[in-house]
Amino acid sequence: MLVIWNDTSQPDTNRLEAINTISWDGYLFTQSDSAYYFAQKQLDFAKERNLQKQMSQALNTQGVYFHLQGEYTDSREAYLKSLQFREEIDDKKGVGASCNNLGLSYTATGDYNKALVYFLRSLKIREEFGDKNDISTTVNNIGNVYLRQGDYSSALDHYTRGLELIKHTTDNKRRATLLNNIGIIYSKQEEYETAYDYYKEALKIREELGDAYDIAASLSNIADIYSIRNDYEKAIDYYQKSLRISEKIGDKNGISACLNSIGGDFQYQEKYDTALYYYRRGLQISEEIGDRKSIALHLNNIGDIYYERSDYKSALEFNQRSLRLAQEIGANLEIQHSAESLWKIYKKLNRFNDALIMHELAVTTKDSIYTEDSKRGIIQLKYKYEYEKKAIADSIAFAKQQQITNLTISKQEAQLKYSRLYLLLLGTILLLGGLFTFFLYKSNKRIRKAHRIIKDQKLLVESANEKIQTINESLEEKVRDRTKKVQSQNDKLTEYAFSISHIIRAPLANLLGSIELIQSKDMKEEEKAEVFGYILQSAMKLDDVLRDVNKMLHQEGEVE
């Protein structure tokens, strides 16, 4: 390619295509400084010829370079210039790529609303072209936004769709990314063995491809599992491997994440000085690249170290900064963690009202993250992935259907028993009628009477058949009506139970927090009296909820 670029007899477009290949495929993800150098040459040459398509390519490459360096303001500037050129020349596929990259840049700095705006625009364009690989890329990126916000159900939906799109392709790089991300979902839901299996499968693919950036990410994720298992020595070993790769390729996001994780493992071992050293290094890098989510994470961890040292004033300062930043960007996990940390600090400082507020914030935020829908979606994905071509019955739907069946089975059996008795009686009548008819046929003297009897028996049979048909139709209609009624009641109960579980959480959280606070020896009598007031209010709220539940159950108990 370098030969083509240096050959001035080649058409300008050929030379520019060659240097674009050199910068993008040759150096961008291995020696990024060289990639930027060649992209600048491409940009200068394209400007001289006023070739906007090639200018947009060069700017996009430089945007990726800045992104990899963690310089997101510069990356967005390059992406926006590239987008402008692509819009002017109506390069729709290029517009889709630029929007996707802008979404990545905003995701990295925690501006999730803007990220989703660009990702959704990219997705709409890419769906028009129908390129499954491109669609899968953007779908995965949208999933990453939801993952960072703690919306695991939505994240899982997008990762699953991404895998389905590339099921019949050879895009192993993207497959490894999606497998790795699904592993993260399992880890967040505490299914660590399953998460480990996904991580190992993703790492195997990435090592075959030789992508250093992705290998570092997989090593870090595997280290997370060892850390959870309290195998800190092995965890730190994996984190250090990931850190060395990230430092080699200049991935500041990866460096920051590894430093935070290593600090966490030392904190678990109560080696607070070492942990604080790694947290501060990570915070410095996160502030350099403007990654607000990571900044909030580091601030909260530093605050926790000060709390362990009983320096509550410093702990309060860091954890409050963390909470404010997490709320600004809508990062639910960081909000939950900061609120939990502040709850402990306020208790130590005898600021009981503030402690109750933080306790309730932590509970409600956690409840919004770990919804039943999210867990159910993960279970369904697990079976779908492991038994891809095998139909899996939804256990929850099956259980509901069994309840409906059990409620109607006794009525069906009673009706069927009645039908059987009726048919037995009818069969006896027909048998006797047949014998009687046979006897009449044998008797010539009674032939006319036999004809009359046969006619009567025929009418009786027809009447009986009509009655049987009427009974069966009535039975089927009753079963259908009862099934619909039971299903409706079951749905109402399910919806009501889910609603009650959320309604009851707030007063219960206040009640538990108040009880814990009142046990504090440092609390004054007037403060205890105030907390007793909270307890009474919470108990009354719980009593109202339970009365509603009792009333609801009484109404539902009247269903037959």
Coordinates of C-alpha atoms in Angstrom, one line a residue:
M1 CA 0.0 0.0 0.0
L2 CA 2.9 2.4 0.7
V3 CA 4.2 1.8 -2.8
I4 CA 0.8 2.9 -4.2
W5 CA 0.7 6.0 -2.1
N6 CA 4.2 7.0 -3.2
D7 CA 3.5 6.3 -6.8
T8 CA 2.5 9.8 -8.2
S9 CA 1.4 8.2 -11.5
Q10 CA -1.5 6.5 -9.7
P11 CA -5.0 8.2 -9.7
D12 CA -5.5 10.4 -6.6
T13 CA -8.4 8.3 -5.4
N14 CA -6.2 5.1 -5.5
R15 CA -3.4 6.8 -3.6
L16 CA -5.8 8.1 -0.9
E17 CA -7.5 4.7 -0.6
A18 CA -4.0 3.1 -0.1
I19 CA -3.0 5.6 2.7
N20 CA -6.4 5.2 4.3
T21 CA -5.8 1.4 4.5
I22 CA -2.3 2.0 5.9
S23 CA -3.6 4.3 8.7
W24 CA -6.8 2.4 9.6
D25 CA -5.9 -1.3 9.1
G26 CA -2.1 -1.0 9.5
Y27 CA -1.5 1.1 12.6
L28 CA -4.7 2.5 14.2
F29 CA -5.1 -0.3 16.8
T30 CA -1.5 -1.2 17.3
Q31 CA 0.6 2.0 16.7
S32 CA -1.9 4.7 16.9
D33 CA 0.6 7.6 16.6
S34 CA 1.6 6.3 13.2
A35 CA -2.0 6.0 12.2
Y36 CA -2.6 9.7 13.1
Y37 CA 0.5 10.6 11.1
F38 CA -0.8 8.9 7.9
A39 CA -4.3 10.1 8.4
Q40 CA -3.0 13.7 8.5
K41 CA -1.2 13.1 5.2
Q42 CA -4.4 11.7 3.8
L43 CA -6.4 14.8 5.0
D44 CA -3.9 17.3 3.6
F45 CA -3.7 15.6 0.2
A46 CA -7.6 15.3 0.0
K47 CA -8.0 19.0 0.9
E48 CA -5.7 20.0 -1.9
R49 CA -7.9 18.0 -4.3
N50 CA -11.2 19.0 -2.5
L51 CA -12.1 15.3 -2.2
Q52 CA -14.7 15.4 0.6
K53 CA -15.2 11.7 1.0
Q54 CA -11.5 11.1 1.6
M55 CA -11.3 14.1 3.9
S56 CA -14.1 12.6 6.0
Q57 CA -12.3 9.2 6.1
A58 CA -9.1 10.9 7.4
L59 CA -11.0 12.9 10.0
N60 CA -12.9 9.8 11.2
T61 CA -9.5 8.0 11.6
Q62 CA -8.2 10.9 13.7
G63 CA -11.4 10.8 15.7
V64 CA -10.8 7.2 16.6
Y65 CA -7.2 8.0 17.4
F66 CA -8.3 10.7 19.9
H67 CA -10.9 8.4 21.3
L68 CA -8.4 5.6 22.0
Q69 CA -6.2 8.2 23.8
G70 CA -9.1 9.2 25.9
E71 CA -9.2 12.7 24.5
Y72 CA -13.0 12.8 23.9
T73 CA -13.4 16.5 23.2
D74 CA -10.9 16.2 20.3
S75 CA -12.5 13.0 19.1
R76 CA -16.0 14.5 19.0
E77 CA -14.6 17.5 17.1
A78 CA -13.1 15.2 14.4
Y79 CA -16.2 13.1 14.2
L80 CA -18.4 16.1 13.8
K81 CA -16.3 17.5 11.0
S82 CA -16.3 14.0 9.3
L83 CA -20.1 13.9 9.7
Q84 CA -20.5 17.3 8.1
F85 CA -18.6 16.3 5.0
R86 CA -20.6 13.0 4.7
E87 CA -23.9 14.9 5.0
E88 CA -22.8 17.3 2.3
I89 CA -22.0 14.6 -0.2
D90 CA -25.0 12.5 0.9
D91 CA -22.9 9.5 2.1
K92 CA -25.5 7.8 4.2
K93 CA -23.4 4.9 5.2
G94 CA -20.7 7.3 6.2
V95 CA -23.2 9.3 8.2
G96 CA -24.3 6.1 10.0
A97 CA -20.7 5.4 10.9
S98 CA -20.0 8.9 12.2
C99 CA -23.2 8.9 14.3
N100 CA -22.2 5.6 15.8
N101 CA -18.7 7.0 16.7
L102 CA -20.2 10.1 18.2
G103 CA -22.4 7.9 20.3
L104 CA -19.3 6.0 21.5
S105 CA -17.6 9.3 22.5
Y106 CA -20.6 10.5 24.5
T107 CA -20.9 7.1 26.2
A108 CA -17.3 7.3 27.3
T109 CA -17.9 10.6 29.1
G110 CA -21.2 9.5 30.7
D111 CA -23.5 11.7 28.5
Y112 CA -25.9 8.8 27.9
N113 CA -28.8 10.8 26.5
K114 CA -26.8 12.3 23.7
A115 CA -25.1 8.9 23.1
L116 CA -28.6 7.3 22.6
V117 CA -29.6 10.1 20.2
Y118 CA -26.6 9.4 17.9
F119 CA -26.8 5.6 18.2
L120 CA -30.5 5.6 17.3
R121 CA -29.9 7.8 14.3
S122 CA -27.1 5.4 13.3
L123 CA -29.3 2.4 13.8
K124 CA -32.1 3.8 11.6
I125 CA -29.7 4.5 8.7
R126 CA -28.0 1.1 9.0
E127 CA -31.3 -0.7 9.1
E128 CA -32.2 1.0 5.8
F129 CA -29.1 -0.6 4.2
G130 CA -29.7 -4.0 5.9
D131 CA -26.0 -4.7 6.8
K132 CA -26.3 -7.1 9.7
N133 CA -22.8 -6.5 10.9
D134 CA -23.2 -2.7 11.1
I135 CA -26.7 -3.1 12.7
S136 CA -25.2 -5.5 15.3
T137 CA -22.4 -3.0 16.1
T138 CA -24.8 -0.2 16.9
V139 CA -27.2 -2.5 18.7
N140 CA -24.3 -3.6 20.9
N141 CA -23.4 0.0 21.6
I142 CA -26.9 0.8 22.7
G143 CA -26.8 -2.2 25.0
N144 CA -23.6 -0.8 26.5
V145 CA -25.4 2.5 27.3
Y146 CA -28.1 0.6 29.1
L147 CA -25.5 -1.5 30.9
R148 CA -23.8 1.6 32.2
Q149 CA -27.1 3.0 33.4
G150 CA -27.9 -0.3 35.3
D151 CA -30.8 -1.2 33.0
Y152 CA -29.7 -4.8 32.5
S153 CA -33.0 -6.0 31.0
S154 CA -32.7 -3.5 28.1
A155 CA -29.0 -4.2 27.7
L156 CA -29.6 -7.9 27.5
D157 CA -32.3 -7.4 24.9
H158 CA -29.8 -5.6 22.6
Y159 CA -26.9 -8.0 23.2
T160 CA -29.2 -10.9 22.3
R161 CA -30.4 -9.2 19.2
G162 CA -26.8 -8.4 18.2
L163 CA -25.8 -12.1 18.5
E164 CA -28.9 -13.2 16.5
L165 CA -27.9 -10.8 13.7
I166 CA -24.4 -12.2 13.2
K167 CA -25.3 -15.9 13.9
H168 CA -24.6 -16.9 10.4
T169 CA -21.6 -14.6 9.7
T170 CA -17.9 -15.0 10.2
D171 CA -17.6 -11.8 12.3
N172 CA -15.8 -13.4 15.2
K173 CA -14.6 -10.0 16.6
R174 CA -18.1 -8.8 17.2
R175 CA -19.3 -12.2 18.4
A176 CA -16.6 -12.1 21.1
T177 CA -17.6 -8.6 22.1
L178 CA -21.3 -9.7 22.5
L179 CA -20.3 -12.8 24.4
N180 CA -18.2 -10.8 26.7
N181 CA -20.9 -8.2 27.3
I182 CA -23.4 -11.0 28.1
G183 CA -20.9 -12.3 30.6
I184 CA -20.9 -8.9 32.3
I185 CA -24.7 -9.1 32.6
Y186 CA -24.5 -12.5 34.3
S187 CA -21.8 -11.2 36.6
K188 CA -24.0 -8.2 37.6
Q189 CA -26.7 -10.7 38.4
E190 CA -24.3 -12.8 40.5
E191 CA -24.3 -15.8 38.2
Y192 CA -20.5 -16.0 38.3
E193 CA -19.9 -19.5 36.8
T194 CA -22.0 -18.6 33.8
A195 CA -20.3 -15.3 33.4
Y196 CA -16.9 -17.0 33.7
D197 CA -17.8 -19.4 30.8
Y198 CA -18.8 -16.4 28.6
Y199 CA -15.6 -14.5 29.4
K200 CA -13.4 -17.5 28.6
E201 CA -15.2 -18.1 25.3
A202 CA -14.7 -14.5 24.4
L203 CA -11.1 -14.5 25.4
K204 CA -10.4 -17.6 23.3
I205 CA -11.8 -15.9 20.2
R206 CA -9.9 -12.6 20.9
E207 CA -6.6 -14.4 21.4
E208 CA -7.1 -16.1 18.0
L209 CA -7.7 -12.7 16.4
G210 CA -4.8 -11.1 18.3
D211 CA -6.7 -7.9 19.2
A212 CA -4.7 -6.5 22.2
Y213 CA -7.4 -4.0 23.2
D214 CA -10.1 -6.7 23.4
I215 CA -7.7 -9.2 25.1
A216 CA -7.1 -6.7 27.8
A217 CA -10.8 -6.3 28.4
S218 CA -11.4 -10.0 28.7
L219 CA -8.4 -10.5 31.1
S220 CA -9.9 -7.8 33.3
N221 CA -13.3 -9.4 33.3
I222 CA -11.9 -12.8 34.2
A223 CA -10.0 -11.1 37.0
D224 CA -13.3 -9.8 38.3
I225 CA -14.6 -13.4 38.8
Y226 CA -11.4 -14.4 40.8
S227 CA -11.9 -11.3 42.9
I228 CA -15.5 -12.2 43.6
R229 CA -14.2 -15.7 44.7
N230 CA -11.8 -13.9 47.1
D231 CA -8.8 -15.3 45.1
Y232 CA -7.1 -11.9 45.2
E233 CA -3.7 -13.2 44.2
K234 CA -4.9 -14.6 40.9
A235 CA -7.3 -11.7 40.4
I236 CA -4.5 -9.1 40.7
D237 CA -2.3 -11.2 38.4
Y238 CA -5.0 -11.0 35.7
Y239 CA -5.5 -7.3 36.3
Q240 CA -1.8 -6.6 36.0
K241 CA -1.7 -8.5 32.7
S242 CA -4.6 -6.4 31.4
L243 CA -3.0 -3.2 32.8
R244 CA 0.3 -3.9 30.9
I245 CA -1.5 -4.4 27.6
S246 CA -3.6 -1.2 28.1
E247 CA -0.5 0.8 28.9
K248 CA 1.3 -0.6 25.9
I249 CA -1.5 0.4 23.5
G250 CA -2.3 3.7 25.3
D251 CA -5.9 2.7 26.3
K252 CA -6.5 5.2 29.2
N253 CA -10.0 3.8 29.8
G254 CA -8.6 0.4 30.3
I255 CA -5.8 1.7 32.5
S256 CA -8.2 3.5 34.7
A257 CA -10.5 0.5 35.1
C258 CA -7.6 -1.8 36.0
L259 CA -6.2 0.6 38.6
N260 CA -9.6 0.8 40.2
S261 CA -10.0 -3.0 40.3
I262 CA -6.5 -3.5 41.7
G263 CA -7.3 -0.9 44.3
G264 CA -10.5 -2.8 45.2
D265 CA -8.7 -6.1 45.8
F266 CA -6.2 -4.4 48.1
Q267 CA -9.1 -2.7 49.9
Y268 CA -10.7 -6.1 50.5
Q269 CA -7.5 -7.3 52.0
E270 CA -7.5 -4.2 54.3
K271 CA -4.3 -2.9 52.7
Y272 CA -5.8 0.7 52.6
D273 CA -2.6 2.6 51.8
T274 CA -2.0 0.5 48.7
A275 CA -5.6 0.7 47.7
L276 CA -5.7 4.4 48.0
Y277 CA -2.6 4.7 45.8
Y278 CA -4.3 2.8 43.0
Y279 CA -7.6 4.7 43.4
R280 CA -5.9 8.1 43.2
R281 CA -3.9 7.0 40.1
G282 CA -7.2 5.8 38.5
L283 CA -9.0 9.1 39.4
Q284 CA -6.2 11.2 37.8
I285 CA -6.5 9.3 34.5
S286 CA -10.3 9.5 34.5
E287 CA -10.2 13.2 35.1
E288 CA -7.7 13.6 32.2
I289 CA -10.0 11.8 29.8
G290 CA -13.2 13.3 31.2
D291 CA -14.9 10.0 32.0
R292 CA -17.5 11.1 34.5
K293 CA -18.8 7.7 35.4
S294 CA -15.3 6.5 36.2
I295 CA -14.6 9.7 38.2
A296 CA -17.7 9.0 40.3
L297 CA -16.6 5.4 40.9
H298 CA -13.1 6.5 42.0
L299 CA -14.4 9.2 44.2
N300 CA -16.7 6.8 46.0
N301 CA -14.0 4.3 46.5
I302 CA -11.6 6.9 47.9
G303 CA -14.4 8.0 50.3
D304 CA -14.8 4.4 51.4
I305 CA -11.1 4.2 52.3
Y306 CA -11.4 7.3 54.5
Y307 CA -14.5 5.8 56.1
E308 CA -12.5 2.7 57.0
R309 CA -9.9 5.0 58.6
S310 CA -12.6 6.8 60.6
D311 CA -11.9 10.0 58.8
Y312 CA -15.6 10.7 58.2
K313 CA -15.2 14.3 57.2
S314 CA -13.0 13.4 54.2
A315 CA -15.2 10.4 53.4
L316 CA -18.3 12.6 53.3
E317 CA -16.6 15.0 50.9
F318 CA -15.6 12.4 48.4
N319 CA -18.9 10.4 48.6
Q320 CA -21.0 13.5 48.2
R321 CA -19.0 14.5 45.1
S322 CA -19.5 11.0 43.8
L323 CA -23.3 11.0 44.3
R324 CA -23.7 14.4 42.7
L325 CA -21.8 13.3 39.6
A326 CA -23.6 10.0 39.4
Q327 CA -27.0 11.7 39.5
E328 CA -25.9 14.2 36.8
I329 CA -25.2 11.4 34.4
G330 CA -27.9 9.0 35.5
A331 CA -25.6 6.2 36.5
N332 CA -27.8 4.1 38.8
L333 CA -25.1 1.7 40.1
E334 CA -22.9 4.6 41.2
I335 CA -25.9 6.4 42.7
Q336 CA -26.7 3.2 44.7
H337 CA -23.2 2.8 45.9
S338 CA -22.7 6.4 46.9
A339 CA -26.0 6.5 48.7
E340 CA -25.0 3.4 50.7
S341 CA -21.7 4.9 51.6
L342 CA -23.3 8.2 52.7
W343 CA -25.9 6.3 54.8
K344 CA -23.1 4.8 56.8
I345 CA -21.2 8.1 57.2
Y346 CA -24.3 10.0 58.3
K347 CA -25.0 7.4 61.0
K348 CA -21.5 7.9 62.3
L349 CA -22.0 11.7 62.3
N350 CA -25.4 11.3 64.1
R351 CA -27.1 13.0 61.1
F352 CA -30.0 10.6 61.3
N353 CA -32.5 12.4 59.0
D354 CA -29.8 12.5 56.2
A355 CA -29.0 8.8 56.9
L356 CA -32.7 7.8 56.4
I357 CA -32.8 9.8 53.1
M358 CA -29.7 8.0 51.8
H359 CA -31.0 4.6 53.0
E360 CA -34.2 5.1 51.1
L361 CA -32.4 6.3 48.0
A362 CA -30.1 3.3 48.0
V363 CA -33.0 0.9 48.4
T364 CA -35.2 2.4 45.7
T365 CA -32.3 2.7 43.2
K366 CA -31.3 -0.9 43.8
D367 CA -34.9 -1.9 43.3
S368 CA -35.0 -0.1 40.0
I369 CA -31.9 -2.0 38.8
Y370 CA -32.6 -5.5 39.9
T371 CA -36.1 -6.0 38.6
E372 CA -37.8 -9.3 38.2
D373 CA -38.1 -8.7 34.4
S374 CA -34.4 -8.4 34.1
K375 CA -33.7 -11.7 36.0
R376 CA -36.4 -13.4 33.9
G377 CA -34.8 -12.2 30.7
I378 CA -31.4 -13.5 31.7
I379 CA -32.8 -17.0 32.5
Q380 CA -34.5 -17.1 29.1
L381 CA -31.3 -16.0 27.4
K382 CA -29.3 -18.7 29.2
Y383 CA -31.5 -21.5 27.8
K384 CA -31.7 -19.9 24.4
Y385 CA -27.9 -19.7 24.0
E386 CA -27.1 -23.2 25.4
Y387 CA -29.9 -24.9 23.5
E388 CA -30.1 -22.7 20.5
K389 CA -32.3 -24.9 18.2
K390 CA -34.4 -26.5 21.0
A391 CA -37.7 -25.0 22.0
I392 CA -37.7 -24.1 25.7
A393 CA -41.0 -23.7 27.5
D394 CA -41.3 -20.6 29.5
S395 CA -41.5 -22.0 33.1
I396 CA -43.4 -19.1 34.4
A397 CA -46.0 -19.2 31.7
F398 CA -46.2 -23.0 32.2
A399 CA -46.8 -22.6 35.9
K400 CA -49.6 -20.1 35.3
Q401 CA -51.2 -22.4 32.8
Q402 CA -51.0 -25.2 35.3
Q403 CA -52.8 -23.1 37.9
I404 CA -55.6 -22.4 35.4
T405 CA -55.8 -26.0 34.5
N406 CA -56.0 -27.1 38.1
L407 CA -58.8 -24.7 38.8
T408 CA -60.9 -26.0 35.9
I409 CA -60.1 -29.7 35.9
S410 CA -62.6 -30.6 38.7
K411 CA -65.4 -28.9 36.8
Q412 CA -64.4 -30.6 33.6
E413 CA -64.3 -34.0 35.2
A414 CA -67.7 -33.6 36.8
Q415 CA -69.2 -32.6 33.4
L416 CA -67.5 -35.5 31.7
K417 CA -68.7 -37.9 34.3
Y418 CA -72.3 -36.7 33.7
S419 CA -71.8 -37.1 29.9
R420 CA -70.5 -40.7 30.4
L421 CA -73.5 -41.7 32.5
Y422 CA -75.8 -40.2 30.0
L423 CA -74.1 -42.1 27.1
L424 CA -74.2 -45.3 29.1
L425 CA -77.9 -44.9 29.7
L426 CA -78.4 -44.1 26.0
G427 CA -76.4 -47.1 25.0
T428 CA -78.5 -49.4 27.2
I429 CA -81.7 -48.0 25.7
L430 CA -80.3 -48.5 22.2
L431 CA -79.2 -52.1 23.0
L432 CA -82.6 -53.0 24.3
G433 CA -84.3 -51.2 21.4
G434 CA -82.1 -53.2 19.0
L435 CA -83.0 -56.6 20.7
F436 CA -86.6 -55.6 20.7
T437 CA -86.5 -54.7 17.1
F438 CA -84.8 -58.0 16.2
F439 CA -87.5 -59.9 18.0
L440 CA -90.2 -58.0 16.1
Y441 CA -88.5 -58.8 12.8
K442 CA -88.6 -62.4 13.8
S443 CA -92.3 -62.2 14.4
N444 CA -94.3 -61.8 11.2
K445 CA -97.4 -61.2 13.2
R446 CA -96.0 -58.1 14.7
I447 CA -94.2 -56.5 11.7
R448 CA -96.2 -53.3 11.6
K449 CA -95.6 -52.8 15.3
A450 CA -91.9 -53.3 14.8
H451 CA -91.8 -50.5 12.2
R452 CA -93.4 -48.1 14.6
I453 CA -91.0 -49.1 17.3
I454 CA -88.0 -48.7 15.0
K455 CA -89.2 -45.2 14.0
D456 CA -89.7 -44.2 17.6
Q457 CA -86.2 -45.5 18.5
K458 CA -84.7 -43.5 15.7
L459 CA -86.4 -40.3 16.9
L460 CA -85.1 -41.1 20.4
V461 CA -81.5 -41.5 19.2
E462 CA -81.7 -38.2 17.2
S463 CA -83.1 -36.4 20.3
A464 CA -80.4 -37.9 22.5
N465 CA -77.6 -36.8 20.0
E466 CA -78.9 -33.3 20.0
K467 CA -78.9 -33.2 23.8
I468 CA -75.4 -34.6 23.9
Q469 CA -74.2 -32.0 21.4
T470 CA -75.9 -29.2 23.4
I471 CA -74.3 -30.4 26.6
N472 CA -70.8 -30.6 25.0
E473 CA -71.2 -27.1 23.5
S474 CA -72.3 -25.7 26.8
L475 CA -69.4 -27.4 28.6
E476 CA -66.9 -26.0 26.2
E477 CA -68.3 -22.5 26.5
K478 CA -68.2 -22.8 30.3
V479 CA -64.6 -24.0 30.3
R480 CA -63.6 -21.1 28.0
D481 CA -65.4 -18.5 30.2
R482 CA -63.9 -20.0 33.4
T483 CA -60.4 -20.1 31.9
K484 CA -60.6 -16.4 30.8
K485 CA -62.0 -15.4 34.2
V486 CA -59.3 -17.3 36.1
Q487 CA -56.6 -16.0 33.8
S488 CA -57.8 -12.4 34.3
Q489 CA -57.8 -12.9 38.1
N490 CA -54.3 -14.4 38.0
D491 CA -53.0 -11.5 35.9
K492 CA -54.5 -9.0 38.3
L493 CA -53.0 -10.8 41.3
T494 CA -49.6 -10.9 39.6
E495 CA -49.8 -7.2 38.7
Y496 CA -51.1 -6.3 42.2
A497 CA -48.3 -8.3 43.9
F498 CA -45.6 -6.6 41.8
S499 CA -47.1 -3.2 42.6
I500 CA -47.4 -4.0 46.3
S501 CA -43.7 -5.1 46.5
H502 CA -42.7 -1.6 45.3
I503 CA -45.2 0.3 47.4
I504 CA -44.2 -1.5 50.6
R505 CA -40.4 -1.0 50.1
A506 CA -40.3 2.7 51.0
P507 CA -42.1 2.5 54.4
L508 CA -40.3 -0.7 55.2
A509 CA -36.9 0.9 54.4
N510 CA -37.8 3.9 56.6
L511 CA -38.9 1.5 59.4
L512 CA -35.8 -0.6 59.3
G513 CA -33.5 2.4 59.0
S514 CA -35.3 4.1 61.9
I515 CA -35.0 1.0 64.1
E516 CA -31.3 0.8 63.4
L517 CA -30.8 4.5 64.1
I518 CA -32.7 4.4 67.4
Q519 CA -30.3 1.6 68.6
S520 CA -27.5 4.1 68.4
K521 CA -26.1 5.0 71.9
D522 CA -25.2 8.5 70.6
M523 CA -28.8 9.5 69.8
K524 CA -30.4 12.1 72.1
E525 CA -33.8 11.7 73.6
E526 CA -35.4 14.3 71.4
E527 CA -33.9 12.8 68.3
K528 CA -35.2 9.4 69.4
A529 CA -38.6 10.9 69.8
E530 CA -38.4 12.3 66.2
V531 CA -37.3 8.9 64.9
F532 CA -40.2 7.2 66.8
G533 CA -42.4 9.5 64.8
Y534 CA -40.9 8.2 61.6
I535 CA -41.4 4.6 62.8
L536 CA -45.1 5.4 63.6
Q537 CA -45.6 6.9 60.2
S538 CA -44.0 4.0 58.4
A539 CA -46.0 1.5 60.5
M540 CA -49.2 3.3 59.6
K541 CA -48.3 3.3 55.9
L542 CA -47.6 -0.5 56.1
D543 CA -50.9 -1.0 57.9
D544 CA -52.7 0.8 55.1
V545 CA -50.9 -1.3 52.5
L546 CA -51.7 -4.5 54.4
R547 CA -55.4 -3.5 54.7
D548 CA -55.5 -3.0 50.9
V549 CA -53.8 -6.4 50.4
N550 CA -56.4 -8.1 52.8
K551 CA -59.3 -6.5 50.9
M552 CA -57.8 -7.6 47.6
L553 CA -57.3 -11.1 48.8
H554 CA -60.9 -11.3 50.1
Q555 CA -62.2 -10.2 46.8
E556 CA -60.1 -12.7 44.9
G557 CA -61.2 -15.5 47.3
E558 CA -64.7 -15.2 46.0
V559 CA -63.7 -16.5 42.6
E560 CA -65.3 -19.9 41.9

